[in-house]
Amino acid sequence: MSQFQYGYLVKAPGYSLGETAAELESDAFKSNIVGVGSIEQACQAAKELVAGGVTLLELCSGFKEDDAKAIHKAIEGRAKVGFISSFLDKQ
């Protein structure tokens, strides 16, 4: 069985590419979680993740649709990119 690789990008003040990251891994699945401080760092992180085998990138709510499009363009469409567009609030 091949291992599915997933990337999750978190953008927040104080995070910096290369300094804030974690991995969760099983035989079948690997989650690569990367903290970044800017859209430029996010594009670089996405390129590195895709080069390492990631085929699906998810973005935290700190990213908007234009950011998702910029990341998708930076990786030349080589992986799916998802982002949060709305939240369910308490009723």
XYZ file of N, CA, C and O in Angstrom, residues 4-9 29-34 49 54-59 80 82:
84
model
N -0.289 7.936 1.427
C -0.888 9.192 0.982
C -0.251 10.322 1.776
O -0.155 10.251 3.004
N 0.189 11.374 1.069
C 0.804 12.518 1.741
C -0.073 13.758 1.607
O -0.518 14.100 0.518
N -0.266 14.398 2.730
C -1.164 15.534 2.872
C -0.369 16.685 3.479
O 0.468 16.473 4.349
N -0.620 17.910 3.027
C 0.026 19.082 3.604
C -1.000 20.042 4.173
O -2.064 20.239 3.582
N -0.702 20.609 5.323
C -1.572 21.599 5.942
C -0.730 22.827 6.256
O 0.270 22.737 6.980
N -1.100 23.968 5.677
C -0.364 25.213 5.907
C -1.129 26.097 6.875
O -2.334 26.329 6.694
N -0.562 6.934 5.796
C -0.879 8.355 5.709
C 0.209 9.179 6.372
O 0.714 8.816 7.434
N 0.548 10.311 5.756
C 1.506 11.244 6.351
C 0.950 12.649 6.249
O 0.612 13.117 5.163
N 0.828 13.317 7.385
C 0.393 14.716 7.441
C 1.606 15.588 7.706
O 2.329 15.382 8.677
N 1.814 16.563 6.828
C 2.906 17.527 6.965
C 2.279 18.866 7.335
O 1.552 19.447 6.531
N 2.540 19.349 8.532
C 1.946 20.592 9.020
C 3.053 21.642 9.070
O 4.078 21.441 9.723
N 2.834 22.747 8.360
C 3.881 23.762 8.231
C 3.323 25.132 8.594
O 2.301 25.555 8.046
N 6.629 20.931 -0.301
C 5.759 19.809 0.047
C 5.406 18.977 -1.182
O 5.471 17.744 -1.151
N 3.571 15.402 -1.626
C 2.225 15.814 -1.197
C 1.335 16.018 -2.423
O 1.756 16.654 -3.396
N 0.122 15.477 -2.364
C -0.824 15.620 -3.475
C -2.075 16.396 -3.097
O -2.907 16.688 -3.947
N -2.211 16.752 -1.812
C -3.345 17.542 -1.344
C -2.853 18.528 -0.305
O -2.227 18.141 0.688
N -3.117 19.813 -0.528
C -2.768 20.875 0.419
C -4.048 21.498 0.959
O -4.953 21.821 0.187
N -4.116 21.662 2.265
C -5.220 22.382 2.903
C -4.636 23.619 3.570
O -3.531 23.583 4.113
N -5.396 24.704 3.530
C -4.953 25.973 4.095
C -5.823 26.343 5.282
O -7.043 26.169 5.234
N -3.929 19.320 -5.382
C -5.175 20.012 -5.061
C -4.913 20.959 -3.906
O -4.114 20.666 -3.017
N -7.057 23.223 -1.023
C -8.337 23.534 -0.397
C -8.166 24.624 0.642
O -7.101 24.777 1.235
